[in-house]
C-alpha atoms as an extended CHARMM CRD file, in Angstrom:
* protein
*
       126  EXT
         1         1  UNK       CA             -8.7060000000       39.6090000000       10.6240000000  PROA      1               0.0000000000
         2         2  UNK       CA             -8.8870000000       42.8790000000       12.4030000000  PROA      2               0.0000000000
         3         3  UNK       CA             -6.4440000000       45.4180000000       11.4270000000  PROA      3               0.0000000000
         4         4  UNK       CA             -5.7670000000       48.3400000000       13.7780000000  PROA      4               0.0000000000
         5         5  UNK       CA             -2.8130000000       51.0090000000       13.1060000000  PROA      5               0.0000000000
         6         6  UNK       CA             -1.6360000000       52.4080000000       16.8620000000  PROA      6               0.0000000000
         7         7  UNK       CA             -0.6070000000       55.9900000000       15.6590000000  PROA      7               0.0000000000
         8         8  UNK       CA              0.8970000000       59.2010000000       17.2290000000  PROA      8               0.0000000000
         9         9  UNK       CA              3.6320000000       61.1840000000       17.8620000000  PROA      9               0.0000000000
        10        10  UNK       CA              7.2590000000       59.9630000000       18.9120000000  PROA      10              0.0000000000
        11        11  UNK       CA              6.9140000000       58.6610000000       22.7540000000  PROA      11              0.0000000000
        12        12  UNK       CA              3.9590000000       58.4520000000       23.0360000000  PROA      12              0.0000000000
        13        13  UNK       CA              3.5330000000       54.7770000000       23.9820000000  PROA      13              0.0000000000
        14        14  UNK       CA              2.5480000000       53.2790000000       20.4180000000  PROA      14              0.0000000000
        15        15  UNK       CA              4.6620000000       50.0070000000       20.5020000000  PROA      15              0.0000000000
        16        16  UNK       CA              4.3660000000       49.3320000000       24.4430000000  PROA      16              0.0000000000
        17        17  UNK       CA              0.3840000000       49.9050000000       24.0370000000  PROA      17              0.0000000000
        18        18  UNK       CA              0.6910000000       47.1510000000       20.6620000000  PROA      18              0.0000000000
        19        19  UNK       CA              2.3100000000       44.7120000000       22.7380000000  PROA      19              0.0000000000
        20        20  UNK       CA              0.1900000000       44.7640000000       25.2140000000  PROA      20              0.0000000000
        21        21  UNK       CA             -2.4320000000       44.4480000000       22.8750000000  PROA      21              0.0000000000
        22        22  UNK       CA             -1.3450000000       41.7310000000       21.1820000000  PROA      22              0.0000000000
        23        23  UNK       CA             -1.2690000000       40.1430000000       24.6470000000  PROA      23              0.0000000000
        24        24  UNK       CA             -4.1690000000       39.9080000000       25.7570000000  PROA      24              0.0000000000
        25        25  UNK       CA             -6.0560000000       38.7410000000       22.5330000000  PROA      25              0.0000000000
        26        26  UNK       CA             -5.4650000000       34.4130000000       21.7270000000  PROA      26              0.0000000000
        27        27  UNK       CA             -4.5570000000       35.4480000000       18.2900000000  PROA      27              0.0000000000
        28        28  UNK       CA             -3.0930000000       38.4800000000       17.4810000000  PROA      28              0.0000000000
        29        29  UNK       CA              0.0790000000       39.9940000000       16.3620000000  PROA      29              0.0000000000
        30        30  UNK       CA              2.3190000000       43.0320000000       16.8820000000  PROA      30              0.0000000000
        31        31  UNK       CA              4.5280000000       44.0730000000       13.9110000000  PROA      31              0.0000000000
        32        32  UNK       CA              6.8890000000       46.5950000000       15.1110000000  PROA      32              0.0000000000
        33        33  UNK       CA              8.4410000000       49.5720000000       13.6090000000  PROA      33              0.0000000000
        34        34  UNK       CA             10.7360000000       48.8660000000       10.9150000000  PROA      34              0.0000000000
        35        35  UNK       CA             12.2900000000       52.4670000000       10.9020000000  PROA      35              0.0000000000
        36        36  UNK       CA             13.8550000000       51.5180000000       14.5740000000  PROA      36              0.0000000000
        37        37  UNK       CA             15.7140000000       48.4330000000       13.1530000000  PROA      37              0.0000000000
        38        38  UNK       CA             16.5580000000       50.3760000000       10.1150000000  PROA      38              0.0000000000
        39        39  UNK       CA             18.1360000000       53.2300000000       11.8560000000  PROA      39              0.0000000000
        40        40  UNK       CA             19.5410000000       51.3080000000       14.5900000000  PROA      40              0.0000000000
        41        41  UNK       CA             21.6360000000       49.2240000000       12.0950000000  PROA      41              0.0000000000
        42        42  UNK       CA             21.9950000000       51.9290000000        9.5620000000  PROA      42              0.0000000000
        43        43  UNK       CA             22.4280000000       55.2570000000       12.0130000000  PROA      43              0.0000000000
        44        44  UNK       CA             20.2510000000       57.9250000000       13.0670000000  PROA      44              0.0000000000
        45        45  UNK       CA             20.8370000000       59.9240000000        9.6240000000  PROA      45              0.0000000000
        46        46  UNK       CA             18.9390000000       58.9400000000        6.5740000000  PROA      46              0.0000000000
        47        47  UNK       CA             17.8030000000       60.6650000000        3.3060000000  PROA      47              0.0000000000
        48        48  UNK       CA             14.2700000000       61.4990000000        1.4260000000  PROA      48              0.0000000000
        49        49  UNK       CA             14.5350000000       58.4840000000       -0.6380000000  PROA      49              0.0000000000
        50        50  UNK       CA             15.4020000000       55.8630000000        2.5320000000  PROA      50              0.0000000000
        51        51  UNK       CA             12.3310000000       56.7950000000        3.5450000000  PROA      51              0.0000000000
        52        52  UNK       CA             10.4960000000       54.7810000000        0.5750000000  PROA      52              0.0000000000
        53        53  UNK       CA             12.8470000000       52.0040000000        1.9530000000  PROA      53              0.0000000000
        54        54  UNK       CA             11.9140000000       51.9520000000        4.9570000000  PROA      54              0.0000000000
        55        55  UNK       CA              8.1240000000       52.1600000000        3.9150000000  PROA      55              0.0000000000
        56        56  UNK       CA              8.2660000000       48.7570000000        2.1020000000  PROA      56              0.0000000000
        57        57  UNK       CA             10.0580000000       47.1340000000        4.6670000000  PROA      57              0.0000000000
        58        58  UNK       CA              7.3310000000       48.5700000000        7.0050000000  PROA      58              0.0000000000
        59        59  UNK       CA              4.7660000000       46.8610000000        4.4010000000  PROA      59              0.0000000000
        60        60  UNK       CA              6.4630000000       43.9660000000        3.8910000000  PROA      60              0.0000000000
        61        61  UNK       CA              6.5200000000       43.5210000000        7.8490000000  PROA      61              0.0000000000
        62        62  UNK       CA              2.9400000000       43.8110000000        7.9330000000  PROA      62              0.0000000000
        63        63  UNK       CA              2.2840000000       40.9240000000        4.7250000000  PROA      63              0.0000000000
        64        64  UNK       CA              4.3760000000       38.5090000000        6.3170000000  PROA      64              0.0000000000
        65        65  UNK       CA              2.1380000000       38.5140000000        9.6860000000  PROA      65              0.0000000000
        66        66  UNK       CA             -1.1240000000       38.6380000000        8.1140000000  PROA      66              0.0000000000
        67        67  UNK       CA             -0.3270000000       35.1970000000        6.4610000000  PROA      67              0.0000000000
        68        68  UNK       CA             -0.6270000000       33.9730000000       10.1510000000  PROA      68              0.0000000000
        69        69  UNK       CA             -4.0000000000       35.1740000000        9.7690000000  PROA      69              0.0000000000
        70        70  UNK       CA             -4.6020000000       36.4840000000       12.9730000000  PROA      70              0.0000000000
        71        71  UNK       CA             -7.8140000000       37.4380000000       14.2230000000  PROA      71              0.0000000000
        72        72  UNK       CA             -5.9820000000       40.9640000000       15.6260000000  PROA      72              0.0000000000
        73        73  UNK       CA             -3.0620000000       42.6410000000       13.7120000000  PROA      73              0.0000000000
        74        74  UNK       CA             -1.4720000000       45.4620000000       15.4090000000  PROA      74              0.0000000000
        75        75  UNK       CA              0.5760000000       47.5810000000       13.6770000000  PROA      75              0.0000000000
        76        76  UNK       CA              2.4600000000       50.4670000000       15.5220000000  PROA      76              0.0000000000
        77        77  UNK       CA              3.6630000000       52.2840000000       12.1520000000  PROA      77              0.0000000000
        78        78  UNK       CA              1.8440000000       52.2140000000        8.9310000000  PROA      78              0.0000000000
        79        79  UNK       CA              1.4390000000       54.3500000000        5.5100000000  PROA      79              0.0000000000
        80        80  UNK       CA              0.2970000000       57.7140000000        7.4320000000  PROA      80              0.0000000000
        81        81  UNK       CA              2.6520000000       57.4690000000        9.5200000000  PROA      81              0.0000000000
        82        82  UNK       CA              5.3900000000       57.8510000000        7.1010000000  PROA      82              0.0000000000
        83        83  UNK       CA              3.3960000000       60.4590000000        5.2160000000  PROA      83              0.0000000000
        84        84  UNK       CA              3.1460000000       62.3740000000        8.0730000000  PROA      84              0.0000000000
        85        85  UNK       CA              7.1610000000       61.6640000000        9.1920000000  PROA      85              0.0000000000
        86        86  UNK       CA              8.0870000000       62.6700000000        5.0750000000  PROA      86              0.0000000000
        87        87  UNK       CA              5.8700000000       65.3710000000        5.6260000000  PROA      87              0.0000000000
        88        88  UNK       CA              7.5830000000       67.0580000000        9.0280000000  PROA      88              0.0000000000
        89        89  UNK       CA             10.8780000000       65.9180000000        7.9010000000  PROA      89              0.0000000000
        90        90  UNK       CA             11.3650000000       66.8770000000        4.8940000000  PROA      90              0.0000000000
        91        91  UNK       CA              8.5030000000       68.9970000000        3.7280000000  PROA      91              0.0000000000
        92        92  UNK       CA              7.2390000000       66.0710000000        1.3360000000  PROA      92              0.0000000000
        93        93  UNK       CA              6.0210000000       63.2140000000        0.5890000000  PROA      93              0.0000000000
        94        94  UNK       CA              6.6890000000       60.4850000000       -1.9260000000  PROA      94              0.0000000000
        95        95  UNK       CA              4.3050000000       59.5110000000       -4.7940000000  PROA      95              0.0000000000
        96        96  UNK       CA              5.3390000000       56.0250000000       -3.4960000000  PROA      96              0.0000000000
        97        97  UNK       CA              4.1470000000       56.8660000000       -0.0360000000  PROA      97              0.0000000000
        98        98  UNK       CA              1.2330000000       58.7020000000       -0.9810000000  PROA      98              0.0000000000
        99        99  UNK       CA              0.0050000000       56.0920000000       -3.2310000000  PROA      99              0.0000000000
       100       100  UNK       CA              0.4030000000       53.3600000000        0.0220000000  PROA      100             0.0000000000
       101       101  UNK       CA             -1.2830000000       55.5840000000        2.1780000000  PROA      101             0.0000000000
       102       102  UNK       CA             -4.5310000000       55.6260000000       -0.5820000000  PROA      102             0.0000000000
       103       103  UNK       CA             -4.4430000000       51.6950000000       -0.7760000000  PROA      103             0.0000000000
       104       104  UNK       CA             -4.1820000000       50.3240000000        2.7870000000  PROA      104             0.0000000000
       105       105  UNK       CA             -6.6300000000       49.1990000000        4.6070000000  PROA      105             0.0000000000
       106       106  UNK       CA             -7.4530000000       49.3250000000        8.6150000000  PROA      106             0.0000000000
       107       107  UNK       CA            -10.3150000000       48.6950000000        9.9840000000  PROA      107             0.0000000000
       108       108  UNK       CA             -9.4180000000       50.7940000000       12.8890000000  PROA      108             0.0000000000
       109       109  UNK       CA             -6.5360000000       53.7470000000       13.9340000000  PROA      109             0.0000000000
       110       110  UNK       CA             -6.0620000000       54.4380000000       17.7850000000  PROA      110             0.0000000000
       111       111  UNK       CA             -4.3980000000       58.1590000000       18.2250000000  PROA      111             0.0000000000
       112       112  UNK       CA             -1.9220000000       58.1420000000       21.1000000000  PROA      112             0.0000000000
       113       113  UNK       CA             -1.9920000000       61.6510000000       22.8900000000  PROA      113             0.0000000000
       114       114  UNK       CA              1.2410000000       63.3710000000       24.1060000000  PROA      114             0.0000000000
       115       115  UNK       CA              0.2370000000       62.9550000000       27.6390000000  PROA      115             0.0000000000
       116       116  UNK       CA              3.3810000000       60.4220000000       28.7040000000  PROA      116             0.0000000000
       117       117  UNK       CA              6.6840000000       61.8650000000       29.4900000000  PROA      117             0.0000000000
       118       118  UNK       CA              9.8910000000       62.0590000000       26.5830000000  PROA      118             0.0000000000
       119       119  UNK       CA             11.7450000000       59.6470000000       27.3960000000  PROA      119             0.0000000000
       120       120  UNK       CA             15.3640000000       60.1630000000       25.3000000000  PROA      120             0.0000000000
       121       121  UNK       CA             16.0710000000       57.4290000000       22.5550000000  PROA      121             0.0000000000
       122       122  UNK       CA             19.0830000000       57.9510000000       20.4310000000  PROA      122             0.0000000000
       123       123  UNK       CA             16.2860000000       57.4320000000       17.4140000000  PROA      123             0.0000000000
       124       124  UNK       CA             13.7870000000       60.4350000000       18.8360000000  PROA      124             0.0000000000
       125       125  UNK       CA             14.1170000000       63.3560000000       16.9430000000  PROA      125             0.0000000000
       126       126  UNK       CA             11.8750000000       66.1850000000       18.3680000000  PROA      126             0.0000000000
């Protein structure tokens, strides 16, 4: 299985570009962001510690695909991500979420550029 972690800054084109992805390989898979359903069902406001919430859940997202064993995992947030979000946010990072970023494991990270328009999402913070 090929693991590749679709990073960048907020609209930027991370989960369209993993979908389409996904799509055009036999066997791959997409996990999405777990932060959007997480904020959509729990609002736009959340704390410091949700954010080691909303890490596992991004880790458990990504578990429960790879025992489909694809031969192409996308994933459009991973561990540096949320270091990086902890980071901007709130001017740290977890011990939790530094320790994740130290143990997982992609074989590949594609860096999306800001050269798409903003395009507003209740969720989009800067």
């Amino acid at each position: 299985m090929r693991r590749i972690a679709i990073l960048g800054p907020e609209s930027t084109g991370k989960s369209d570009l993993c979908k389409h992805l996904a799509k055009s390989y036999s066997s791959a898979l997409w996990v999405p962001e777990f932060a959007r359903n997480y904020l959509e069902n729990n609002g736009p406001n959340y704390t410091f510690e949700e954010l080691d919430f909303i890490a596992q859940g991004q880790l458990d997202a990504i578990a429960k695909a790879e025992k489909f064993v694809p031969e192409y995992l996308f994933a459009d947030t991973e561990m540096l991500v949320m270091q990086i979000w902890s980071s901007f946010v709130f001017n740290k990072v977890s011990d939790f979420i530094k320790r994740k970023v130290e143990e997982q494991k992609f074989d590949l990270y594609l860096l999306c550029d800001i050269d798409l328009a903003w395009e507003y999402d209740p969720l989009r913070e800067h």
